[in-house]
mmCIF file of C-alpha atoms and ligand atoms in Angstrom:
data_model
loop_
_atom_site.group_PDB
_atom_site.id
_atom_site.type_symbol
_atom_site.label_atom_id
_atom_site.label_comp_id
_atom_site.label_asym_id
_atom_site.label_seq_id
_atom_site.Cartn_x
_atom_site.Cartn_y
_atom_site.Cartn_z
ATOM 1 C CA MET A 1 -8.687 -23.608 -46.193
ATOM 2 C CA LYS A 2 -9.208 -24.315 -49.782
ATOM 3 C CA ASN A 3 -7.055 -27.597 -50.605
ATOM 4 C CA ARG A 4 -7.946 -29.111 -54.177
ATOM 5 C CA THR A 5 -7.518 -32.180 -54.096
ATOM 6 C CA PHE A 6 -9.320 -32.727 -50.745
ATOM 7 C CA HIS A 7 -12.869 -31.387 -49.851
ATOM 8 C CA GLN A 8 -13.944 -30.358 -46.605
ATOM 9 C CA ALA A 9 -18.162 -30.774 -45.838
ATOM 10 C CA ARG A 10 -20.326 -31.460 -42.355
ATOM 11 C CA VAL A 11 -23.676 -33.447 -43.058
ATOM 12 C CA SER A 12 -26.680 -31.849 -43.691
ATOM 13 C CA SER A 13 -29.423 -34.468 -42.884
ATOM 14 C CA ARG A 14 -29.502 -38.282 -42.400
ATOM 15 C CA GLU A 15 -32.495 -40.459 -43.247
ATOM 16 C CA PHE A 16 -32.409 -45.098 -43.913
ATOM 17 C CA VAL A 17 -33.638 -45.394 -47.210
ATOM 18 C CA ASN A 18 -34.944 -48.913 -46.511
ATOM 19 C CA PRO A 19 -33.823 -50.956 -43.314
ATOM 20 C CA GLY A 20 -30.751 -52.096 -44.890
ATOM 21 C CA MET A 21 -29.682 -48.443 -46.997
ATOM 22 C CA VAL A 22 -28.701 -44.970 -44.801
ATOM 23 C CA GLU A 23 -28.688 -41.235 -46.659
ATOM 24 C CA ILE A 24 -26.299 -38.800 -45.574
ATOM 25 C CA VAL A 25 -26.721 -35.369 -47.543
ATOM 26 C CA LEU A 26 -23.312 -33.302 -46.893
ATOM 27 C CA GLU A 27 -22.581 -30.125 -47.673
ATOM 28 C CA GLY A 28 -20.208 -27.164 -47.197
ATOM 29 C CA GLU A 29 -18.438 -24.168 -48.615
ATOM 30 C CA GLY A 30 -15.808 -27.134 -49.204
ATOM 31 C CA LEU A 31 -18.190 -28.706 -52.346
ATOM 32 C CA GLY A 32 -18.165 -25.572 -54.301
ATOM 33 C CA ASP A 33 -15.654 -26.653 -55.852
ATOM 34 C CA TYR A 34 -16.020 -30.549 -55.643
ATOM 35 C CA PRO A 35 -14.214 -31.487 -59.176
ATOM 36 C CA SER A 36 -17.409 -34.410 -60.061
ATOM 37 C CA THR A 37 -16.562 -35.647 -63.424
ATOM 38 C CA GLY A 38 -19.893 -36.632 -64.311
ATOM 39 C CA ILE A 39 -19.405 -40.750 -64.600
ATOM 40 C CA PRO A 40 -22.395 -41.795 -62.787
ATOM 41 C CA ASP A 41 -20.478 -44.702 -60.852
ATOM 42 C CA GLU A 42 -18.259 -41.740 -59.230
ATOM 43 C CA PHE A 43 -16.484 -42.754 -56.261
ATOM 44 C CA ALA A 44 -14.505 -41.003 -53.440
ATOM 45 C CA ARG A 45 -12.292 -41.461 -50.396
ATOM 46 C CA LEU A 46 -14.107 -40.264 -46.949
ATOM 47 C CA TYR A 47 -12.433 -39.897 -44.342
ATOM 48 C CA PHE A 48 -14.564 -40.090 -40.747
ATOM 49 C CA PRO A 49 -13.137 -38.123 -38.171
ATOM 50 C CA ASN A 50 -11.579 -39.681 -35.149
ATOM 51 C CA ASN A 51 -13.287 -41.373 -32.268
ATOM 52 C CA ASP A 52 -10.640 -39.831 -29.889
ATOM 53 C CA ALA A 53 -10.511 -36.119 -30.912
ATOM 54 C CA GLY A 54 -13.549 -36.307 -33.476
ATOM 55 C CA LEU A 55 -11.211 -34.271 -35.533
ATOM 56 C CA ILE A 56 -10.850 -35.771 -39.086
ATOM 57 C CA ARG A 57 -6.478 -35.699 -39.374
ATOM 58 C CA HIS A 58 -5.548 -35.904 -43.225
ATOM 59 C CA PRO A 59 -1.912 -35.024 -44.677
ATOM 60 C CA ASP A 60 -2.858 -32.414 -46.318
ATOM 61 C CA ILE A 61 -5.109 -30.832 -44.115
ATOM 62 C CA PRO A 62 -2.581 -29.296 -41.481
ATOM 63 C CA VAL A 63 -5.712 -27.919 -39.121
ATOM 64 C CA ALA A 64 -7.756 -30.436 -38.754
ATOM 65 C CA LEU A 65 -11.679 -29.601 -38.710
ATOM 66 C CA GLY A 66 -12.196 -28.258 -35.118
ATOM 67 C CA GLN A 67 -10.046 -25.875 -32.378
ATOM 68 C CA LYS A 68 -6.873 -28.535 -32.345
ATOM 69 C CA ARG A 69 -3.441 -28.824 -34.218
ATOM 70 C CA GLU A 70 -3.402 -31.485 -37.034
ATOM 71 C CA ARG A 71 -0.524 -33.368 -34.736
ATOM 72 C CA SER A 72 -2.990 -33.682 -32.274
ATOM 73 C CA VAL A 73 -5.232 -35.981 -34.378
ATOM 74 C CA GLY A 74 -4.155 -39.342 -34.079
ATOM 75 C CA PRO A 75 -5.716 -41.334 -37.579
ATOM 76 C CA CYS A 76 -9.042 -41.490 -38.739
ATOM 77 C CA HIS A 77 -10.549 -44.239 -40.709
ATOM 78 C CA SER A 78 -11.546 -43.742 -43.802
ATOM 79 C CA GLU A 79 -13.494 -45.569 -47.308
ATOM 80 C CA VAL A 80 -14.122 -45.406 -50.463
ATOM 81 C CA TYR A 81 -18.202 -44.451 -51.177
ATOM 82 C CA THR A 82 -19.931 -43.864 -54.268
ATOM 83 C CA ILE A 83 -21.265 -40.324 -54.793
ATOM 84 C CA ARG A 84 -25.494 -41.060 -55.156
ATOM 85 C CA SER A 85 -25.552 -37.146 -56.042
ATOM 86 C CA PHE A 86 -24.109 -33.855 -56.681
ATOM 87 C CA ASP A 87 -25.020 -30.466 -56.623
ATOM 88 C CA ARG A 88 -22.763 -28.089 -57.035
ATOM 89 C CA VAL A 89 -25.097 -24.850 -56.557
ATOM 90 C CA LYS A 90 -26.035 -26.091 -53.477
ATOM 91 C CA ARG A 91 -23.155 -27.654 -52.596
ATOM 92 C CA GLU A 92 -25.045 -30.015 -51.440
ATOM 93 C CA LEU A 93 -24.018 -34.485 -52.199
ATOM 94 C CA VAL A 94 -24.853 -37.113 -51.520
ATOM 95 C CA ILE A 95 -24.231 -40.511 -49.677
ATOM 96 C CA ASP A 96 -26.531 -43.825 -49.508
ATOM 97 C CA PHE A 97 -24.586 -46.090 -47.042
ATOM 98 C CA VAL A 98 -25.741 -50.208 -46.843
ATOM 99 C CA VAL A 99 -26.370 -50.583 -43.132
ATOM 100 C CA HIS A 100 -23.927 -53.954 -42.293
ATOM 101 C CA LYS A 101 -22.617 -55.480 -38.933
ATOM 102 C CA GLY A 102 -18.882 -54.257 -38.001
ATOM 103 C CA GLY A 103 -18.001 -51.491 -40.401
ATOM 104 C CA LYS A 104 -16.950 -48.213 -38.467
ATOM 105 C CA ALA A 105 -18.148 -46.331 -42.734
ATOM 106 C CA SER A 106 -21.336 -48.078 -41.331
ATOM 107 C CA THR A 107 -21.823 -47.593 -38.108
ATOM 108 C CA TRP A 108 -21.058 -43.446 -38.223
ATOM 109 C CA ALA A 109 -23.360 -43.130 -41.062
ATOM 110 C CA GLN A 110 -26.098 -44.449 -38.940
ATOM 111 C CA GLY A 111 -24.935 -42.651 -36.086
ATOM 112 C CA ALA A 112 -24.968 -39.187 -37.902
ATOM 113 C CA ARG A 113 -25.276 -36.049 -36.484
ATOM 114 C CA GLN A 114 -25.548 -33.055 -38.583
ATOM 115 C CA GLY A 115 -22.585 -30.750 -38.048
ATOM 116 C CA ASP A 116 -20.824 -33.363 -38.160
ATOM 117 C CA PRO A 117 -17.574 -33.303 -40.311
ATOM 118 C CA LEU A 118 -16.759 -35.438 -43.271
ATOM 119 C CA VAL A 119 -13.950 -34.779 -45.923
ATOM 120 C CA LEU A 120 -13.659 -36.002 -48.733
ATOM 121 C CA SER A 121 -11.011 -36.415 -51.370
ATOM 122 C CA SER A 122 -11.182 -36.039 -55.151
ATOM 123 C CA PRO A 123 -13.678 -38.464 -57.289
ATOM 124 C CA HIS A 124 -12.089 -40.678 -60.091
ATOM 125 C CA GLY A 125 -15.244 -43.189 -62.152
ATOM 126 C CA MET A 126 -15.432 -46.653 -64.431
ATOM 127 C CA TYR A 127 -17.905 -47.028 -66.238
ATOM 128 C CA ARG A 128 -17.764 -45.476 -69.247
ATOM 129 C CA PRO A 129 -19.372 -46.820 -72.428
ATOM 130 C CA GLN A 130 -17.833 -46.130 -75.543
ATOM 131 C CA THR A 131 -20.335 -47.207 -78.715
ATOM 132 C CA TRP A 132 -22.153 -50.418 -77.383
ATOM 133 C CA LYS A 133 -25.157 -48.933 -75.829
ATOM 134 C CA ARG A 134 -27.416 -50.909 -76.612
ATOM 135 C CA LYS A 135 -28.043 -53.192 -74.266
ATOM 136 C CA GLN A 136 -26.598 -53.000 -71.030
ATOM 137 C CA LEU A 137 -26.264 -55.722 -67.927
ATOM 138 C CA PHE A 138 -25.810 -55.020 -63.949
ATOM 139 C CA LEU A 139 -24.467 -57.015 -61.845
ATOM 140 C CA CYS A 140 -23.897 -55.821 -58.265
ATOM 141 C CA ASP A 141 -25.380 -56.166 -53.698
ATOM 142 C CA ALA A 142 -26.480 -53.445 -52.065
ATOM 143 C CA THR A 143 -22.739 -51.490 -52.259
ATOM 144 C CA GLY A 144 -23.598 -51.183 -56.278
ATOM 145 C CA ILE A 145 -27.038 -49.579 -55.790
ATOM 146 C CA PRO A 146 -25.781 -46.333 -55.528
ATOM 147 C CA ALA A 147 -24.238 -45.644 -58.548
ATOM 148 C CA LEU A 148 -27.243 -48.471 -60.185
ATOM 149 C CA ALA A 149 -29.637 -46.012 -59.333
ATOM 150 C CA ARG A 150 -27.719 -42.818 -60.625
ATOM 151 C CA ILE A 151 -26.225 -44.681 -64.146
ATOM 152 C CA LEU A 152 -29.362 -45.476 -64.484
ATOM 153 C CA GLU A 153 -30.792 -42.151 -64.003
ATOM 154 C CA THR A 154 -28.319 -40.671 -67.045
ATOM 155 C CA LEU A 155 -28.928 -43.817 -69.440
ATOM 156 C CA PRO A 156 -31.150 -42.247 -73.010
ATOM 157 C CA SER A 157 -34.824 -44.321 -73.029
ATOM 158 C CA GLU A 158 -33.625 -46.762 -75.994
ATOM 159 C CA THR A 159 -30.967 -48.458 -73.588
ATOM 160 C CA GLU A 160 -32.541 -51.564 -72.239
ATOM 161 C CA CYS A 161 -30.953 -52.856 -69.422
ATOM 162 C CA LEU A 162 -30.935 -56.194 -67.126
ATOM 163 C CA ALA A 163 -30.149 -55.498 -63.400
ATOM 164 C CA ILE A 164 -29.162 -58.811 -61.036
ATOM 165 C CA ILE A 165 -29.444 -57.608 -57.669
ATOM 166 C CA GLU A 166 -28.318 -59.429 -54.675
ATOM 167 C CA ILE A 167 -29.204 -57.792 -51.607
ATOM 168 C CA ALA A 168 -29.439 -59.294 -47.510
ATOM 169 C CA ASP A 169 -33.154 -58.957 -46.987
ATOM 170 C CA PRO A 170 -36.790 -58.220 -49.118
ATOM 171 C CA THR A 171 -36.667 -55.206 -47.466
ATOM 172 C CA HIS A 172 -33.800 -53.438 -49.049
ATOM 173 C CA ARG A 173 -35.170 -53.609 -52.615
ATOM 174 C CA TYR A 174 -34.366 -49.687 -53.526
ATOM 175 C CA GLU A 175 -36.667 -47.314 -55.829
ATOM 176 C CA PHE A 176 -35.168 -46.701 -58.791
ATOM 177 C CA GLN A 177 -35.659 -43.925 -61.028
ATOM 178 C CA PRO A 178 -34.344 -45.292 -64.640
ATOM 179 C CA SER A 179 -34.501 -42.934 -67.817
ATOM 180 C CA CYS A 180 -34.424 -46.704 -69.788
ATOM 181 C CA ARG A 181 -35.971 -49.086 -70.162
ATOM 182 C CA LEU A 182 -35.237 -51.336 -67.040
ATOM 183 C CA GLU A 183 -36.492 -55.376 -66.295
ATOM 184 C CA THR A 184 -34.568 -55.773 -62.215
ATOM 185 C CA VAL A 185 -34.136 -59.154 -61.643
ATOM 186 C CA TRP A 186 -33.873 -58.946 -57.157
ATOM 187 C CA LEU A 187 -32.021 -62.086 -55.516
ATOM 188 C CA GLU A 188 -33.550 -61.750 -52.269
ATOM 189 C CA ARG A 189 -31.019 -63.694 -48.797
ATOM 190 C CA SER A 190 -28.522 -63.564 -50.957
ATOM 191 C CA GLY A 191 -24.553 -62.459 -50.691
ATOM 192 C CA ASN A 192 -23.426 -58.594 -49.373
ATOM 193 C CA GLY A 193 -22.353 -61.068 -45.876
ATOM 194 C CA VAL A 194 -25.481 -62.843 -45.054
ATOM 195 C CA ALA A 195 -25.348 -65.719 -47.121
ATOM 196 C CA PRO A 196 -23.695 -67.100 -50.131
ATOM 197 C CA GLY A 197 -23.237 -65.132 -53.100
ATOM 198 C CA ARG A 198 -25.071 -65.978 -56.305
ATOM 199 C CA LEU A 199 -24.654 -63.148 -59.429
ATOM 200 C CA CYS A 200 -22.243 -65.680 -61.146
ATOM 201 C CA GLU A 201 -24.634 -68.144 -60.774
ATOM 202 C CA ALA A 202 -26.802 -65.890 -61.741
ATOM 203 C CA LEU A 203 -24.564 -64.815 -65.114
ATOM 204 C CA HIS A 204 -23.553 -67.977 -66.091
ATOM 205 C CA SER A 205 -27.501 -69.448 -66.758
ATOM 206 C CA LEU A 206 -28.059 -66.153 -68.430
ATOM 207 C CA PRO A 207 -29.562 -67.176 -72.970
ATOM 208 C CA PRO A 208 -26.836 -66.512 -74.733
ATOM 209 C CA ALA A 209 -29.936 -64.022 -76.933
ATOM 210 C CA ARG A 210 -29.660 -62.289 -73.929
ATOM 211 C CA LEU A 211 -25.671 -61.622 -74.593
ATOM 212 C CA PRO A 212 -25.135 -57.337 -73.622
ATOM 213 C CA ASP A 213 -23.044 -55.361 -75.078
ATOM 214 C CA TYR A 214 -21.524 -53.614 -71.932
ATOM 215 C CA VAL A 215 -21.458 -54.748 -68.264
ATOM 216 C CA TRP A 216 -21.426 -53.139 -65.494
ATOM 217 C CA MET A 217 -20.574 -55.324 -61.812
ATOM 218 C CA ALA A 218 -19.896 -53.832 -58.505
ATOM 219 C CA GLY A 219 -19.793 -56.386 -55.031
ATOM 220 C CA GLU A 220 -18.018 -58.536 -53.436
ATOM 221 C CA HIS A 221 -14.571 -59.168 -54.651
ATOM 222 C CA LYS A 222 -14.147 -62.640 -54.468
ATOM 223 C CA GLN A 223 -17.357 -61.867 -57.083
ATOM 224 C CA ALA A 224 -16.239 -59.147 -58.678
ATOM 225 C CA ARG A 225 -13.090 -61.718 -59.883
ATOM 226 C CA ALA A 226 -15.141 -65.101 -61.164
ATOM 227 C CA ILE A 227 -17.864 -62.285 -62.898
ATOM 228 C CA ARG A 228 -15.108 -61.148 -64.642
ATOM 229 C CA ARG A 229 -12.805 -64.331 -65.290
ATOM 230 C CA HIS A 230 -16.287 -65.317 -66.687
ATOM 231 C CA LEU A 231 -16.626 -62.034 -69.388
ATOM 232 C CA ARG A 232 -12.794 -62.702 -70.370
ATOM 233 C CA GLN A 233 -12.874 -65.917 -70.702
ATOM 234 C CA GLN A 234 -16.133 -67.524 -71.841
ATOM 235 C CA TRP A 235 -17.617 -64.406 -73.749
ATOM 236 C CA GLN A 236 -14.321 -63.216 -74.713
ATOM 237 C CA LEU A 237 -15.761 -59.728 -74.221
ATOM 238 C CA PRO A 238 -12.693 -56.730 -75.211
ATOM 239 C CA CYS A 239 -11.906 -55.162 -71.702
ATOM 240 C CA GLU A 240 -14.058 -52.175 -73.334
ATOM 241 C CA ARG A 241 -17.304 -53.867 -72.972
ATOM 242 C CA TYR A 242 -16.746 -53.866 -69.109
ATOM 243 C CA ALA A 243 -16.348 -52.680 -65.652
ATOM 244 C CA VAL A 244 -15.745 -55.119 -62.516
ATOM 245 C CA ALA A 245 -14.989 -54.022 -59.290
ATOM 246 C CA GLY A 246 -14.276 -55.748 -55.895
ATOM 247 C CA TYR A 247 -16.278 -52.881 -53.717
ATOM 248 C CA TRP A 248 -15.518 -54.910 -50.663
ATOM 249 C CA ILE A 249 -13.766 -57.678 -48.956
ATOM 250 C CA GLU A 250 -16.466 -60.961 -47.364
ATOM 251 C CA LYS A 251 -14.228 -61.325 -43.550
ATOM 252 C CA ARG A 252 -11.644 -58.188 -44.234
ATOM 253 C CA ALA A 253 -9.908 -58.603 -41.156
ATOM 254 C CA GLU A 254 -9.239 -62.379 -41.536
ATOM 255 C CA TRP A 255 -8.124 -61.839 -45.084
ATOM 256 C CA MET A 256 -6.019 -58.556 -43.396
ATOM 257 C CA ALA A 257 -4.157 -61.836 -41.382
ATOM 258 C CA ALA A 258 -3.962 -63.424 -44.320
ATOM 259 C CA TRP A 259 -2.097 -61.200 -46.942
ATOM 260 C CA LYS A 260 0.496 -60.331 -44.807
ATOM 261 C CA ASP A 261 1.702 -63.719 -44.405
ATOM 262 C CA ILE A 262 1.397 -65.362 -47.563
ATOM 263 C CA GLU A 263 4.907 -66.170 -48.942
ATOM 264 C CA PRO A 264 7.222 -63.454 -49.341
ATOM 265 C CA ALA A 265 8.263 -65.048 -53.107
ATOM 266 C CA LEU A 266 4.412 -64.653 -53.933
ATOM 267 C CA LYS A 267 4.130 -61.185 -52.355
ATOM 268 C CA ARG A 268 6.776 -59.810 -54.879
ATOM 269 C CA ARG A 269 5.523 -61.692 -57.583
ATOM 270 C CA ILE A 270 2.688 -59.659 -57.302
ATOM 271 C CA GLU A 271 3.801 -56.229 -56.279
ATOM 272 C CA THR A 272 6.339 -56.874 -59.812
ATOM 273 C CA SER A 273 3.292 -57.475 -61.994
ATOM 274 C CA TRP A 274 1.374 -54.492 -60.846
ATOM 275 C CA SER A 275 4.785 -51.424 -61.585
ATOM 276 C CA SER A 276 5.139 -54.085 -64.758
ATOM 277 C CA GLY A 277 3.387 -51.108 -66.388
ATOM 278 C CA ARG A 278 1.929 -54.065 -69.242
ATOM 279 C CA ASP A 279 -2.081 -54.172 -70.516
ATOM 280 C CA ARG A 280 -3.844 -53.810 -66.410
ATOM 281 C CA GLU A 281 -6.770 -56.180 -67.713
ATOM 282 C CA GLU A 282 -3.498 -58.968 -68.646
ATOM 283 C CA ILE A 283 -1.806 -57.731 -65.483
ATOM 284 C CA ARG A 284 -5.220 -58.674 -63.642
ATOM 285 C CA ASP A 285 -5.176 -61.671 -64.674
ATOM 286 C CA GLU A 286 -2.243 -62.860 -63.520
ATOM 287 C CA VAL A 287 -2.486 -61.101 -60.137
ATOM 288 C CA ASP A 288 -6.062 -63.199 -59.620
ATOM 289 C CA ALA A 289 -4.864 -65.968 -60.373
ATOM 290 C CA MET A 290 -1.453 -64.878 -57.577
ATOM 291 C CA MET A 291 -4.192 -64.028 -55.165
ATOM 292 C CA GLU A 292 -5.766 -67.441 -55.838
ATOM 293 C CA GLU A 293 -3.436 -68.854 -55.217
ATOM 294 C CA ALA A 294 -2.941 -67.469 -51.573
ATOM 295 C CA GLY A 295 -6.327 -69.215 -51.115
ATOM 296 C CA LEU A 296 -7.477 -64.744 -50.845
HETATM 297 C C1 FAD B 1 -15.844 -47.649 -55.505
HETATM 298 C C2 FAD B 1 -16.159 -48.000 -54.727
HETATM 299 C C3 FAD B 1 -17.264 -47.654 -54.349
HETATM 300 C C4 FAD B 1 -18.504 -47.855 -53.122
HETATM 301 N N1 FAD B 1 -19.319 -47.209 -53.273
HETATM 302 C C5 FAD B 1 -20.488 -47.764 -51.695
HETATM 303 C C6 FAD B 1 -21.219 -46.800 -51.552
HETATM 304 O O1 FAD B 1 -22.308 -46.063 -52.413
HETATM 305 N N2 FAD B 1 -22.182 -47.716 -50.267
HETATM 306 C C7 FAD B 1 -22.471 -48.638 -49.899
HETATM 307 O O2 FAD B 1 -22.659 -48.140 -48.389
HETATM 308 N N3 FAD B 1 -21.032 -49.433 -49.465
HETATM 309 C C8 FAD B 1 -19.880 -48.348 -51.561
HETATM 310 N N4 FAD B 1 -18.769 -49.292 -51.457
HETATM 311 C C9 FAD B 1 -17.856 -50.898 -50.865
HETATM 312 C C10 FAD B 1 -17.620 -49.723 -48.610
HETATM 313 O O3 FAD B 1 -16.149 -49.258 -49.465
HETATM 314 C C11 FAD B 1 -17.120 -51.114 -48.424
HETATM 315 O O4 FAD B 1 -17.950 -51.968 -47.955
HETATM 316 C C12 FAD B 1 -16.241 -50.219 -46.292
HETATM 317 O O5 FAD B 1 -15.642 -52.171 -45.965
HETATM 318 C C13 FAD B 1 -17.452 -49.956 -45.473
HETATM 319 O O6 FAD B 1 -16.420 -50.024 -44.923
HETATM 320 P P1 FAD B 1 -16.949 -50.009 -43.388
HETATM 321 O O7 FAD B 1 -15.488 -49.277 -42.819
HETATM 322 O O8 FAD B 1 -18.146 -49.894 -42.728
HETATM 323 O O9 FAD B 1 -16.522 -51.288 -43.213
HETATM 324 P P2 FAD B 1 -15.223 -52.731 -42.706
HETATM 325 O O10 FAD B 1 -14.496 -52.294 -41.530
HETATM 326 O O11 FAD B 1 -14.302 -52.089 -43.896
HETATM 327 O O12 FAD B 1 -15.926 -53.777 -43.001
HETATM 328 C C14 FAD B 1 -15.111 -54.186 -41.708
HETATM 329 C C15 FAD B 1 -16.601 -55.886 -41.898
HETATM 330 O O13 FAD B 1 -17.986 -55.628 -42.545
HETATM 331 C C16 FAD B 1 -17.623 -56.337 -43.137
HETATM 332 N N5 FAD B 1 -17.966 -55.170 -44.846
HETATM 333 C C17 FAD B 1 -17.432 -54.695 -45.807
HETATM 334 N N6 FAD B 1 -18.430 -54.281 -46.309
HETATM 335 C C18 FAD B 1 -20.074 -55.072 -45.970
HETATM 336 C C19 FAD B 1 -21.014 -54.697 -46.525
HETATM 337 N N7 FAD B 1 -21.150 -54.518 -47.567
HETATM 338 N N8 FAD B 1 -21.421 -55.944 -46.525
HETATM 339 C C20 FAD B 1 -21.276 -56.953 -45.775
HETATM 340 N N9 FAD B 1 -20.498 -57.099 -45.389
HETATM 341 C C21 FAD B 1 -19.746 -56.368 -44.540
HETATM 342 C C22 FAD B 1 -16.359 -56.345 -43.739
HETATM 343 O O14 FAD B 1 -15.506 -58.011 -44.457
HETATM 344 C C23 FAD B 1 -15.608 -56.996 -42.850
HETATM 345 O O15 FAD B 1 -15.589 -57.599 -41.855
HETATM 346 C C24 FAD B 1 -17.591 -48.577 -52.368
HETATM 347 C C25 FAD B 1 -16.619 -49.884 -52.279
HETATM 348 C C26 FAD B 1 -15.561 -48.924 -53.563
HETATM 349 C C27 FAD B 1 -14.523 -49.369 -53.713
#
């Protein structure tokens, strides 16, 4: 069945890039018209098979990837992942999953077998440097490595890049194939749910001469918030010169429980702020402050 928004795929192969990352190659007819944006950090929502039924349920895919009808399939897990690469001719799409404890998506990837089904949403990207391309700074933890790797493969040779990357273990270093000039700083046994993150500290210690034209950051959401604040308040960067995203939430279950329990009045203020239609970055400043007030 053809679907404009969601794309059906199957696992073609699984390979460990290193002990901290597993690479899944997906294939299938449903990828023939996959609307890749070409933005190198593009990401999609992945819908994983329901553990009980082995099928995927989604409102826009009425017949699941098997014999049974959708109404017989319970809810399925979904998460957002980066499209590491996409080959339209081969109808092949690659996703790199970080290995971490307790994650349904991560566990699925580690055990994925040829033929296992997966559904993807259409992708979006956020990395869009405009004219300030010469010196770029990248900060991320392991979840940002797939996007960073793809970005570095697209940049012109004269671009000077500094990438500061925190990883759980020295064996999780990644072999980039940059088309630009690249200096890499690895922060080992740092962040990634195994230790306090050190990306903010690394950012604060950069000498003024290293100030970049464009900054891209991806990682745990509290670090992302602190880094974004530093870029806006200390470095006074306009929003066209940075892209910062919280890719995951540490101790997510506790965080969700705390979010559920926050004062209804504060929740209303947050929701009102998001729907106010004002400048998005100003809203984000306001919401970040309110979330911090709530300890989230
Ligand atoms: C735009 C975007 C792009 C992303 N791209 C990638 C990508 O290419 N590769 C990738 O691996 N991830 C990527 N992520 C992050 C990924 O979506 C999250 O890590 C997600 O929570 C993993 O889902 P899960 O089902 O494995 O774990 P969950 O069920 O969400 O979480 C289970 C437990 O694991 C913890 N946890 C979640 N993620 C991590 C982690 N990375 N390290 C340590 N502990 C963790 C949670 O706090 C929770 O306690 C991206 C996220 C976004 C928003």
